[in-house]
Coordinates of N, CA, C and O in Angstrom, one line a residue:
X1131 N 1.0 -2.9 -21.9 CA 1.3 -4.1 -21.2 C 0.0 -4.7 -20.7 O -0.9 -4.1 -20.1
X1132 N -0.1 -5.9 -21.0 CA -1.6 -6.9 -20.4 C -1.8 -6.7 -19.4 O -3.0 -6.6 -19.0
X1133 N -0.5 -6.7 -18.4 CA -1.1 -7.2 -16.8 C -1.7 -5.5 -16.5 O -2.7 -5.3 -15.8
X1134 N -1.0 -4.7 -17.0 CA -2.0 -2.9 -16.7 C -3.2 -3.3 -17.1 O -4.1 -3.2 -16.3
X1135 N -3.3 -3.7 -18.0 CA -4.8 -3.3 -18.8 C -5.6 -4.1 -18.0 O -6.8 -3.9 -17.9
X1136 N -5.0 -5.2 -17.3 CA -6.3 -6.5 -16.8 C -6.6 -5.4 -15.3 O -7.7 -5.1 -14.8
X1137 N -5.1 -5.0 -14.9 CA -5.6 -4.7 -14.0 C -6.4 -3.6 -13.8 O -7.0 -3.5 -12.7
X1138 N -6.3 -2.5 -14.9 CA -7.3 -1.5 -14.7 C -8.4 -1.9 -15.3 O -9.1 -1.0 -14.8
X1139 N -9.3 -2.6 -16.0 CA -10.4 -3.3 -16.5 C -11.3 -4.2 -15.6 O -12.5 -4.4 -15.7
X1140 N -10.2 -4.6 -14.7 CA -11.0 -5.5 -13.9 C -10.9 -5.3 -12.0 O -10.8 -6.0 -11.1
X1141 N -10.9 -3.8 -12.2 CA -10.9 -3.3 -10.6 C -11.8 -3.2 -10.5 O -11.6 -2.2 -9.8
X1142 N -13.4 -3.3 -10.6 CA -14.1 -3.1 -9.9 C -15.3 -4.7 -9.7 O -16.5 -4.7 -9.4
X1143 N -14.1 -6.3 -10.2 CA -14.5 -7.0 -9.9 C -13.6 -7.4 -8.7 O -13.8 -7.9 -7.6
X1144 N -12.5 -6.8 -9.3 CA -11.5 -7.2 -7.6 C -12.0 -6.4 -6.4 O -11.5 -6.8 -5.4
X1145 N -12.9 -5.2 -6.3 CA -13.3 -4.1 -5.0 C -14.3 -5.4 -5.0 O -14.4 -6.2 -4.0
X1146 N -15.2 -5.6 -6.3 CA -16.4 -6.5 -5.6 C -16.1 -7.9 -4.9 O -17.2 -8.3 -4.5
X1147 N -15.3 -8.7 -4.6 CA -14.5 -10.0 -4.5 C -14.0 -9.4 -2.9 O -14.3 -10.1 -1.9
X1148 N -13.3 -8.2 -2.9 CA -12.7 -7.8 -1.5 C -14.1 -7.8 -0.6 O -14.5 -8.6 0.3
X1149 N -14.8 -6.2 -1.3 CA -16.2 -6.5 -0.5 C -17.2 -7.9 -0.1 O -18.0 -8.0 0.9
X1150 N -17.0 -8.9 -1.0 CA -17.8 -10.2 -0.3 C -17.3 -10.7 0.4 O -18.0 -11.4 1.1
X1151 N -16.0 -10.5 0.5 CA -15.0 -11.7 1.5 C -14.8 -10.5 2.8 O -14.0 -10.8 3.7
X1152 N -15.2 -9.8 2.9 CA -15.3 -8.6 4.1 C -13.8 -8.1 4.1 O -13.4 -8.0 5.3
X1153 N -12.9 -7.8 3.3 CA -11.4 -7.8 3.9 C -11.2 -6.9 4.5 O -10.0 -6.8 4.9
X1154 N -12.0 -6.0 4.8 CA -11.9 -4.4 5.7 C -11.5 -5.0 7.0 O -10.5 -4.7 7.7
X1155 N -12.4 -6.1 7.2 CA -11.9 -6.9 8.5 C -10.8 -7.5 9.0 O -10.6 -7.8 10.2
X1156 N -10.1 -7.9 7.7 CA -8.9 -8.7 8.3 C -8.0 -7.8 8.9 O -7.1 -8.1 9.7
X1157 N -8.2 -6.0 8.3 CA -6.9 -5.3 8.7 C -7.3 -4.5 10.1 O -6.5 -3.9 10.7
X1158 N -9.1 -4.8 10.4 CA -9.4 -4.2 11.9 C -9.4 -5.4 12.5 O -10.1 -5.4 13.5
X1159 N -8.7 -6.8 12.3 CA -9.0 -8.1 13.5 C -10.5 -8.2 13.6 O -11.1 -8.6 14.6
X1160 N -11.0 -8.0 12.7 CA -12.9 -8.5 13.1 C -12.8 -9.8 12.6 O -13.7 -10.6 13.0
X1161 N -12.0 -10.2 11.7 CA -12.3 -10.9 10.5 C -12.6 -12.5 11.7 O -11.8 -12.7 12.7
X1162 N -13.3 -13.0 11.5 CA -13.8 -14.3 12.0 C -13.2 -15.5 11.0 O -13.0 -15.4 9.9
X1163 N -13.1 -16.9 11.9 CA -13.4 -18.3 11.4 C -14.1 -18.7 10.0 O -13.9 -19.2 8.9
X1164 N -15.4 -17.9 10.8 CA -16.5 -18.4 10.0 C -16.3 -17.6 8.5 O -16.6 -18.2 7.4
X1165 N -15.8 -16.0 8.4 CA -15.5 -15.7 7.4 C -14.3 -16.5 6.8 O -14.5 -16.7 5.6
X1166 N -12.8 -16.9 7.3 CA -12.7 -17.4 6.8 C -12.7 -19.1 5.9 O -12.1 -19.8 5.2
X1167 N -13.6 -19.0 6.6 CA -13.6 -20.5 5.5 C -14.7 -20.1 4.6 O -15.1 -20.9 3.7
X1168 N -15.3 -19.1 4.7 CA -16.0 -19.0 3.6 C -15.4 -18.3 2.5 O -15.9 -18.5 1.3
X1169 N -13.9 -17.2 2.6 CA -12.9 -17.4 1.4 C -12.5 -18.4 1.0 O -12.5 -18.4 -0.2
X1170 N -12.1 -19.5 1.7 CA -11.3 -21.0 1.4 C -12.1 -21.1 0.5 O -11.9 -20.8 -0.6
X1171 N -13.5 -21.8 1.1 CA -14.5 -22.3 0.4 C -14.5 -22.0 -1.1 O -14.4 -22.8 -2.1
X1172 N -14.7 -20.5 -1.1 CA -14.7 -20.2 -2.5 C -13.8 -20.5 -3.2 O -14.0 -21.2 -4.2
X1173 N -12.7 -20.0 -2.7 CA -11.2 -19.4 -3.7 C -11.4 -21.5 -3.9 O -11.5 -21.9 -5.1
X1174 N -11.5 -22.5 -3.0 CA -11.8 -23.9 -3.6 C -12.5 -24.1 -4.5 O -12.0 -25.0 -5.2
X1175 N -13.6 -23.7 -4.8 CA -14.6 -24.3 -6.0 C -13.9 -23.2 -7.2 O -14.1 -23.6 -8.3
X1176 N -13.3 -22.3 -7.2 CA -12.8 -21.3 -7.9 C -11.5 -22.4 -8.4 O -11.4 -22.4 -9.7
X1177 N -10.9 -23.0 -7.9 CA -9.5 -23.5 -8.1 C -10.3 -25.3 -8.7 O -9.8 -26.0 -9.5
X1178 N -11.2 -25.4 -8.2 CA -11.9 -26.8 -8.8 C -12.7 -26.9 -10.1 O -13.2 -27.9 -10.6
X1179 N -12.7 -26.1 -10.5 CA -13.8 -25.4 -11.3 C -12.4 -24.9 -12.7 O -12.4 -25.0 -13.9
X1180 N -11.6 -24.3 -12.0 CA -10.8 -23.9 -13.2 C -9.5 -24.6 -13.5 O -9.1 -24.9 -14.7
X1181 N -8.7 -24.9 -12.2 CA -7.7 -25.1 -12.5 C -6.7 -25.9 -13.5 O -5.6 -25.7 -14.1
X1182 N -7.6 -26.9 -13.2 CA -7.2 -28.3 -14.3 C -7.5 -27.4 -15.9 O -6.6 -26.9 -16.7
X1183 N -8.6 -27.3 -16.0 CA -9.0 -26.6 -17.5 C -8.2 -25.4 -17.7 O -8.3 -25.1 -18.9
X1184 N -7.4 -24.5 -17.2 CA -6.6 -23.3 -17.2 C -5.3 -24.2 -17.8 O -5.1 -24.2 -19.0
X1185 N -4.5 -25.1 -16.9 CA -3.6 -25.5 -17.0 C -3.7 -26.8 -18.8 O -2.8 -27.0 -19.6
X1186 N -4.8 -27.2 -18.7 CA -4.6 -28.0 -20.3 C -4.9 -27.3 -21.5 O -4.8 -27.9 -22.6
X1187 N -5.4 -25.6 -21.3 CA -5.5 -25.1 -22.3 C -3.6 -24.6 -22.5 O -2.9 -24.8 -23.5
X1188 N -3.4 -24.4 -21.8 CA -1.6 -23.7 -21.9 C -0.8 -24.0 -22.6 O -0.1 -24.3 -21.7
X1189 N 0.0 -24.2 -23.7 CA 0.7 -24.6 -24.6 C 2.0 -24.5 -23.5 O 2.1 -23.8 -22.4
X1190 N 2.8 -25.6 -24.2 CA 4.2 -26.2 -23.2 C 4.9 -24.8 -23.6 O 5.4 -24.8 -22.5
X1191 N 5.3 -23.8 -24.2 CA 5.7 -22.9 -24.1 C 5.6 -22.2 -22.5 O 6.6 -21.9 -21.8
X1192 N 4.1 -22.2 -22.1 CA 3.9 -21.3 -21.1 C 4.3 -22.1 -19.3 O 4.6 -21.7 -18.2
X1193 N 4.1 -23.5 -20.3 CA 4.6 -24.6 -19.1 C 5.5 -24.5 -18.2 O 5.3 -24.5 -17.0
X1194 N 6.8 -24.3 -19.2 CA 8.4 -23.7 -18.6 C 8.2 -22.3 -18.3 O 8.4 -22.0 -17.2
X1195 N 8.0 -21.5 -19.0 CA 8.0 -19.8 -18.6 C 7.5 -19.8 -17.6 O 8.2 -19.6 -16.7
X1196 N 6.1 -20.2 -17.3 CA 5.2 -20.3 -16.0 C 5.1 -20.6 -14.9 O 4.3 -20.3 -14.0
X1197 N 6.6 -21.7 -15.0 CA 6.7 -22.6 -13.7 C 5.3 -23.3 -13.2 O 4.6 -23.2 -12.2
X1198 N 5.2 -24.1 -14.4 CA 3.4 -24.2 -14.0 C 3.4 -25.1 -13.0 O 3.3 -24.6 -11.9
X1199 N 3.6 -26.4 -12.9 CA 4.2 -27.7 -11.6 C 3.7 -26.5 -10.0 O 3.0 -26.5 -9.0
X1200 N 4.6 -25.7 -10.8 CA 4.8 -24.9 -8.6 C 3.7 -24.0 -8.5 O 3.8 -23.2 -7.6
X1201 N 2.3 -23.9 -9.5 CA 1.6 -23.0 -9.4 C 0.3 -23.7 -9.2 O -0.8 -23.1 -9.2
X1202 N 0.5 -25.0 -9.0 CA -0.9 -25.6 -8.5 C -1.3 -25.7 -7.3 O -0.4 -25.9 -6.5
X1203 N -2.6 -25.5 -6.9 CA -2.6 -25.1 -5.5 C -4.2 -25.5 -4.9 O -4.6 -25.2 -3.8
X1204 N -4.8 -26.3 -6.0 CA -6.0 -27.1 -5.6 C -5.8 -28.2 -4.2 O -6.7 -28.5 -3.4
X1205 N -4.6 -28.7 -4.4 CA -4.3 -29.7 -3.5 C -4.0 -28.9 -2.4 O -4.5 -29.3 -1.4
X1206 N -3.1 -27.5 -2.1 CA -2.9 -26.9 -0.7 C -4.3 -26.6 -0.2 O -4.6 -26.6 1.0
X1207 N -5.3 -26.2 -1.4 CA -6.2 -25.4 -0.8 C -7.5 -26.8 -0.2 O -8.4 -26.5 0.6
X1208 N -7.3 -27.7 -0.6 CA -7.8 -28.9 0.1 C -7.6 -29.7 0.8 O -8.2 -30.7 1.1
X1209 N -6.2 -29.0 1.5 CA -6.0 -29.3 3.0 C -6.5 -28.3 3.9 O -6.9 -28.4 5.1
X1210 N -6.2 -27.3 3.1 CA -7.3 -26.2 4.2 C -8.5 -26.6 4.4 O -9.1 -26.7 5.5
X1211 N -9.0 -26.8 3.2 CA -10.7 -27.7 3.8 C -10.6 -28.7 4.9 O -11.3 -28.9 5.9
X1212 N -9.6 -29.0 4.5 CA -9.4 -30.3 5.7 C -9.2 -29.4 7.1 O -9.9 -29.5 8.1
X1213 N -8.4 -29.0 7.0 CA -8.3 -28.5 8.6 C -9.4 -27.8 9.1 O -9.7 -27.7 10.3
X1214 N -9.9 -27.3 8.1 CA -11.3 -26.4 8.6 C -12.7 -27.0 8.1 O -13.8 -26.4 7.7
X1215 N -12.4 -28.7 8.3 CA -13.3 -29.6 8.5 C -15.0 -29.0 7.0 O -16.2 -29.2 6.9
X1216 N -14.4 -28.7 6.5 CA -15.4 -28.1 5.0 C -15.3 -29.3 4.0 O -14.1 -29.7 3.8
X1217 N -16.2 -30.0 3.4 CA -16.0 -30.7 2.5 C -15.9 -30.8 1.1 O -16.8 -30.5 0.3
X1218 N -14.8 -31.3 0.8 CA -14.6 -31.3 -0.8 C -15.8 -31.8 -1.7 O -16.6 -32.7 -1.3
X1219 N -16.0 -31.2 -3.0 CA -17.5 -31.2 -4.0 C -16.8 -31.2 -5.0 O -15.6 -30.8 -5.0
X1220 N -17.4 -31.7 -6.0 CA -17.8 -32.1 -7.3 C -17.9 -30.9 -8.1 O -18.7 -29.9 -7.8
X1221 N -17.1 -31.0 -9.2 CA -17.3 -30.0 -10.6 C -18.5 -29.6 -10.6 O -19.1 -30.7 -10.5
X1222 N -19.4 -28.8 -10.5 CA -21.0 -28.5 -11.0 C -21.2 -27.4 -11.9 O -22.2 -27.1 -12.6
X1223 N -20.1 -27.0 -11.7 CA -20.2 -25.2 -12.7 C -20.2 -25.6 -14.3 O -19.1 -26.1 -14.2
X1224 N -20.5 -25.6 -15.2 CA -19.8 -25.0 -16.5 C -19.1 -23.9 -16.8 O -19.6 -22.9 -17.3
X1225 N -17.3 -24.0 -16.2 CA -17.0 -23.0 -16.4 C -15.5 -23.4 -17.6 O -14.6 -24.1 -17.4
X1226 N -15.8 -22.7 -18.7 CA -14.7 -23.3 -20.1 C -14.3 -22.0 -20.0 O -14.8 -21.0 -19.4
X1227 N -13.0 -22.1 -20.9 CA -12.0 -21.6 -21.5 C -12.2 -21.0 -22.7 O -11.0 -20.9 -23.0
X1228 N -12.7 -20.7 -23.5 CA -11.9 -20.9 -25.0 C -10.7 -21.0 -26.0 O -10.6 -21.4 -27.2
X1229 N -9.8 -20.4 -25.0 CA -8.5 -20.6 -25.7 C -7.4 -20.0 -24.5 O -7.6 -19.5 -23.4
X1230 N -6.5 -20.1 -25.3 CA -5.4 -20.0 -24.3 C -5.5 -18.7 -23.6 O -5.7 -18.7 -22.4
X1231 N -5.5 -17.7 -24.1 CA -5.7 -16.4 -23.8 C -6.5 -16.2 -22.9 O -6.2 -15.6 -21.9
X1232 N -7.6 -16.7 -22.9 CA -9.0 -16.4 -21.7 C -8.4 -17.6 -20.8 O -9.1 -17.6 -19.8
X1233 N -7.3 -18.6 -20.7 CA -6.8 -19.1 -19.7 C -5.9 -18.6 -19.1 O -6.0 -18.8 -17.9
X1234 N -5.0 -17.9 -19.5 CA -4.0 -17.0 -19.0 C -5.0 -16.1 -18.4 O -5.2 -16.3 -17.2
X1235 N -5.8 -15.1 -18.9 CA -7.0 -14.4 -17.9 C -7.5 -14.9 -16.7 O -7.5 -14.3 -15.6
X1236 N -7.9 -16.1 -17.0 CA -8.6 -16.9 -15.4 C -7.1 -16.9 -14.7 O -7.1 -16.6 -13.5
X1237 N -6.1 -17.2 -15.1 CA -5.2 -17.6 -14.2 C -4.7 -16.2 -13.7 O -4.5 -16.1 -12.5
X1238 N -4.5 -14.9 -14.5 CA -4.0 -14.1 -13.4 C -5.1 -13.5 -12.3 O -4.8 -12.6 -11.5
X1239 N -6.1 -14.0 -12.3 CA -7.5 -14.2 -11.3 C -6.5 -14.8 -9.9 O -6.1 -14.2 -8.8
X1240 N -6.2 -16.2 -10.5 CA -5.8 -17.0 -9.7 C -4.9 -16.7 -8.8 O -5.0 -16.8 -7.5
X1241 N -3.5 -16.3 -10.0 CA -1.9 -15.8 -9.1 C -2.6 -14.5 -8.3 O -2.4 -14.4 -7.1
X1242 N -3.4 -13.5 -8.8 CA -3.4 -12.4 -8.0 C -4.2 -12.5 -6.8 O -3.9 -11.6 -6.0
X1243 N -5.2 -13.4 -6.4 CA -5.3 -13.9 -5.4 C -4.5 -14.7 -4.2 O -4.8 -14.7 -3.0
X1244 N -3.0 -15.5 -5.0 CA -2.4 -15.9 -4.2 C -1.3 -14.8 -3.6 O -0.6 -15.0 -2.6
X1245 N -1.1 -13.5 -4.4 CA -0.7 -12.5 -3.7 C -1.2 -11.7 -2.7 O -0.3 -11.2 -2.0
X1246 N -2.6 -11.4 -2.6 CA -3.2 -11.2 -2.1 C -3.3 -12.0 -1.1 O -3.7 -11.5 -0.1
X1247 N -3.0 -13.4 -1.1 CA -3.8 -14.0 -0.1 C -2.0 -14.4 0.6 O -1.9 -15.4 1.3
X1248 N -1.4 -13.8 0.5 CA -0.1 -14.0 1.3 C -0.3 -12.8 2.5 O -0.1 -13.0 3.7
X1249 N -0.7 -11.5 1.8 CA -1.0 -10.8 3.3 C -1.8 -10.9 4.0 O -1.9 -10.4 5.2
X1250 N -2.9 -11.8 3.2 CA -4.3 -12.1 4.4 C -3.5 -13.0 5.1 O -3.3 -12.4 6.1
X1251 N -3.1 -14.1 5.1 CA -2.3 -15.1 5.9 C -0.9 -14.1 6.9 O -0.7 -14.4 8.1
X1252 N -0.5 -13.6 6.6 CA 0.5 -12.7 7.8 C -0.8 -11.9 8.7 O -1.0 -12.2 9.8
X1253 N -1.4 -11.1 8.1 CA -2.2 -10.5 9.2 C -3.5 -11.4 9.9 O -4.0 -11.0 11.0
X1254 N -4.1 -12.4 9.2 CA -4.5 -12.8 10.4 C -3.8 -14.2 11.1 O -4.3 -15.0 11.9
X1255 N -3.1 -14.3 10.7 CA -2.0 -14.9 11.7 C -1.6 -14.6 12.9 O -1.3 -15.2 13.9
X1256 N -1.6 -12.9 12.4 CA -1.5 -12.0 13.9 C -3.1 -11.6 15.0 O -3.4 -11.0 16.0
X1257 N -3.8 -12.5 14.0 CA -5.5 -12.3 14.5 C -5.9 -13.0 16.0 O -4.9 -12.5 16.4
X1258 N -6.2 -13.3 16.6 CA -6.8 -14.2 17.9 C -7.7 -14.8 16.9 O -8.0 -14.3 15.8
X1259 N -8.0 -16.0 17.4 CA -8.5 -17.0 16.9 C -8.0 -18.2 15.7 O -8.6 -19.3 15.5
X1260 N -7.0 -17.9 15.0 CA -6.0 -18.3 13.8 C -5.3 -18.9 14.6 O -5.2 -20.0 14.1
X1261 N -4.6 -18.9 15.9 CA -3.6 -19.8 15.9 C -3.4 -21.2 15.5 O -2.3 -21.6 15.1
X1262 N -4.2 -21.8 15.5 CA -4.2 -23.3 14.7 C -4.4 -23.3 12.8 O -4.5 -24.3 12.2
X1263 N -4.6 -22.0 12.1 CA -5.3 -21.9 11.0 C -3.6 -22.3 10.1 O -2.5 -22.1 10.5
X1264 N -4.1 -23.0 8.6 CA -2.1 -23.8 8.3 C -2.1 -22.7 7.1 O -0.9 -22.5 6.8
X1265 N -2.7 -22.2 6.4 CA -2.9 -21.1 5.8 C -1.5 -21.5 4.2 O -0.6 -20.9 3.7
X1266 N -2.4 -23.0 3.8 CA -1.5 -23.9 3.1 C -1.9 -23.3 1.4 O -1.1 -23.6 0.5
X1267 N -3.2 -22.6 1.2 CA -3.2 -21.7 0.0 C -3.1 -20.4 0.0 O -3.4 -19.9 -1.1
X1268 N -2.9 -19.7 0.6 CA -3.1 -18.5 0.9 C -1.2 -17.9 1.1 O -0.6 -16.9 0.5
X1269 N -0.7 -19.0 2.1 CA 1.1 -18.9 1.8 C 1.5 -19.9 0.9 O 2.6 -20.3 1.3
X1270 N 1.0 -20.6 -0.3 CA 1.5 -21.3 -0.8 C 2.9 -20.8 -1.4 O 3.5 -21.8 -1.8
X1271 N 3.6 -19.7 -1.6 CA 4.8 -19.1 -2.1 C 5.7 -19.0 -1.2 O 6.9 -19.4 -1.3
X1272 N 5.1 -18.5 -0.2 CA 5.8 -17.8 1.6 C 6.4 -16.5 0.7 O 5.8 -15.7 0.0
X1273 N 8.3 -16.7 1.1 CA 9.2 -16.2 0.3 C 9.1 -15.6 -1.1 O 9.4 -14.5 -1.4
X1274 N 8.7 -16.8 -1.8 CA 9.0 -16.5 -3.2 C 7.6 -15.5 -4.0 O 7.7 -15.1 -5.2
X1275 N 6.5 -15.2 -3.0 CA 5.5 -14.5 -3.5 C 5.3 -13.7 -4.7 O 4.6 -14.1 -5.7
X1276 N 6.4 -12.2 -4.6 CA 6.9 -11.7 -5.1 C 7.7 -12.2 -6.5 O 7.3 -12.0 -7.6
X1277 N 8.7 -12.8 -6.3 CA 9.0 -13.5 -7.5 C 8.1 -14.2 -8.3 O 7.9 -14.1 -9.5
X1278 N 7.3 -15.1 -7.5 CA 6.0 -15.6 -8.7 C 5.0 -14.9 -9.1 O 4.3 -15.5 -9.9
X1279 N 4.7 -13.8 -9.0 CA 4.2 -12.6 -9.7 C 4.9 -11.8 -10.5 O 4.4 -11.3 -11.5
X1280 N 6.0 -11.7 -10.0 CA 6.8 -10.7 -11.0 C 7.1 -11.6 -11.9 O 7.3 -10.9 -12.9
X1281 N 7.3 -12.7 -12.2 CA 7.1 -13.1 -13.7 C 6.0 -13.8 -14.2 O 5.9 -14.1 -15.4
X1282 N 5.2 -14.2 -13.1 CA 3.7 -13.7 -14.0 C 3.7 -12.8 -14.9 O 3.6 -12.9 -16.1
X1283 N 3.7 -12.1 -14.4 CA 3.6 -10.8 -14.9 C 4.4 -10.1 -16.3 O 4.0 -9.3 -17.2
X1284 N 5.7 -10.9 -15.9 CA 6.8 -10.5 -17.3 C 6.1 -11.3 -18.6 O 5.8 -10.8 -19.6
X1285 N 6.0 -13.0 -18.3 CA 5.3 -13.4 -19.3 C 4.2 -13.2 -19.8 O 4.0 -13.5 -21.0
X1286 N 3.6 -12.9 -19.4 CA 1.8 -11.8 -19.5 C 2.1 -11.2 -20.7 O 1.7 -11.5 -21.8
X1287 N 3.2 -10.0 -20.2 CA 3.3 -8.6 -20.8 C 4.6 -9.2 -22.0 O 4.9 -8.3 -22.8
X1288 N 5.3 -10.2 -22.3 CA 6.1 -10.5 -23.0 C 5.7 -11.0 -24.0 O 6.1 -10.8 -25.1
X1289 N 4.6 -11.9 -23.7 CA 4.1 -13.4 -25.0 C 2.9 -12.6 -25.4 O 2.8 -12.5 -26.6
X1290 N 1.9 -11.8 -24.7 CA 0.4 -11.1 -25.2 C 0.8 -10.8 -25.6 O 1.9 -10.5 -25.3
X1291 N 0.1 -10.2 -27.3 CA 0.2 -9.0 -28.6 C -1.3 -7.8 -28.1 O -2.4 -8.4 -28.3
X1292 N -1.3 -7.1 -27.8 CA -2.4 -6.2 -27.9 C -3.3 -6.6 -28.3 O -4.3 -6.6 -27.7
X1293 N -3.2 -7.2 -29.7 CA -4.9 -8.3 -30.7 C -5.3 -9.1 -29.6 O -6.5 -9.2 -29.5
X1294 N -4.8 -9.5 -28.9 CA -5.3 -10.9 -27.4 C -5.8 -10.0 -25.9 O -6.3 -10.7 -25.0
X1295 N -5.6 -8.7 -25.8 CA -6.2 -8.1 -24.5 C -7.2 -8.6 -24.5 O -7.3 -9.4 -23.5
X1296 N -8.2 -8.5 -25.3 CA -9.8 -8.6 -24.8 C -10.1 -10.0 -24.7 O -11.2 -10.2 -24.1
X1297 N -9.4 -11.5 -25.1 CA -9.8 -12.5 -24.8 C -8.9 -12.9 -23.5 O -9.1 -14.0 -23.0
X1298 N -7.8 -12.1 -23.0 CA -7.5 -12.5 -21.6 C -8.3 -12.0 -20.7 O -8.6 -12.8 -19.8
X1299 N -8.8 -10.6 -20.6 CA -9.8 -9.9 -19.8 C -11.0 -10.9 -20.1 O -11.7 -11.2 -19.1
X1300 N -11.3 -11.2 -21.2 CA -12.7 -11.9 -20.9 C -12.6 -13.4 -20.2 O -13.7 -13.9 -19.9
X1301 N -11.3 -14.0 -19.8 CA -11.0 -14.9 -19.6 C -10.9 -14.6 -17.8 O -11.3 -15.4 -16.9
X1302 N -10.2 -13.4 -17.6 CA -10.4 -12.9 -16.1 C -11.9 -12.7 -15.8 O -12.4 -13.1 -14.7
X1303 N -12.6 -12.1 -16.5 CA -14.0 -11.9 -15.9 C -14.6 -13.0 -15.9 O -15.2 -13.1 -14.8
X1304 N -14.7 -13.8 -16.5 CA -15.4 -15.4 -16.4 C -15.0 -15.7 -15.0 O -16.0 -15.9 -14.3
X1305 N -13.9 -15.7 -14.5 CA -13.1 -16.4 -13.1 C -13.8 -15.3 -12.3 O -14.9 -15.6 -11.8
X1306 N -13.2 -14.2 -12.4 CA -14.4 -13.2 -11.1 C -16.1 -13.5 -11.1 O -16.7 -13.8 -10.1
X1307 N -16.6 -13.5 -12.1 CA -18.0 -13.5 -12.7 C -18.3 -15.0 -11.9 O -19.3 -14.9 -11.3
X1308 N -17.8 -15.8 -11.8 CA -18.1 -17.3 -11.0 C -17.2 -17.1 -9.5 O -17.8 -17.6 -8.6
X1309 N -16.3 -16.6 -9.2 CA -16.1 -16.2 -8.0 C -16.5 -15.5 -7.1 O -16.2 -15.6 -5.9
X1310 N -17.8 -14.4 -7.8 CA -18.5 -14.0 -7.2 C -19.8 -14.4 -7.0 O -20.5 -14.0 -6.1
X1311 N -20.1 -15.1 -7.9 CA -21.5 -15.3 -7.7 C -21.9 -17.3 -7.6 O -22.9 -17.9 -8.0
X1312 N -20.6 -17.8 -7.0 CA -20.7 -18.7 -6.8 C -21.0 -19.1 -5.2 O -20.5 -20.2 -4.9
X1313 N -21.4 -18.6 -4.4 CA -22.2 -19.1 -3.0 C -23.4 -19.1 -3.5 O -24.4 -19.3 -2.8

């Protein structure tokens, strides 16, 4: 199954991604303001940088399976800018696709982030200092979290042929590879 292989292939860009964003902190309450908008920030140029180009590589097949409409989330995460007064910027990266496969790659970058970024939003919700934070990409699912991963995930592992692992991994590493080294 795809989604095993990405995820065992690409754990030690996801430890490196946790380590930059400090997340040890969000579960001792250290985690600060200032750190978070410097996740926003990113996970934004990350979502500016790919999103549009993920979503026009996709064949309408993946459209409907994907629920794609309910999986955009450039616009939630640029009201987070907004409330946390950070300013919206301009494409600058060269970051492409080559084909559908290395888009489905960047994208489970994307969904597994907004999984992850469902329990950063419950616990520092419980944080001092967050009370005003609207945490509009991070809970973009709330509820349905779970279900939008779990069929991520089925379609991943249903439509990929084994011949396609290595151009969705290389399509996830491009997305880490610029999410990391994009401050």
């Amino acid at each position: 199954m795809v989604s095993e292989y990405l995820k065992q292939n690409t754990a030690e860009y996801h430890d490196a991604a946790e380590k930059l964003f400090n997340s040890e902190k969000i579960f001792n309450k250290t985690y600060t303001l200032e750190d978070y908008k410097k996740i926003i920030h990113t996970n934004y140029l990350m979502l500016l940088h790919s999103e549009d180009k993920i979503f026009r590589s996709l064949s309408d097949k993946y459209a409907e399976s994907l629920q794609l409409d309910a999986r955009k989330k450039l616009s939630l995460i640029e009201k987070d800018l907004q409330s946390l007064s950070l300013k919206n910027q301009e494409v600058s990266y060269p970051l492409e696709f080559n084909n559908e496969h290395e888009a489905l790659g960047a994208m489970y970058v994307i969904e597994g982030s907004t999984l992850g970024g469902n329990v950063i939003a419950k616990q520092l919700s419980k944080t001092e200092g967050f009370d005003e934070v609207t945490f509009n990409f991070f809970g973009c699912y709330q509820e349905n979290t779970g279900p939008m991963w779990k069929n991520f995930k089925e379609v991943l592992d249903t439509e990929i042929s084994e011949e396609n692992y290595s151009e969705v991994l290389s399509g996830a590493k491009k997305l880490y590879m610029f999410l990391l080294n994009v401050n």
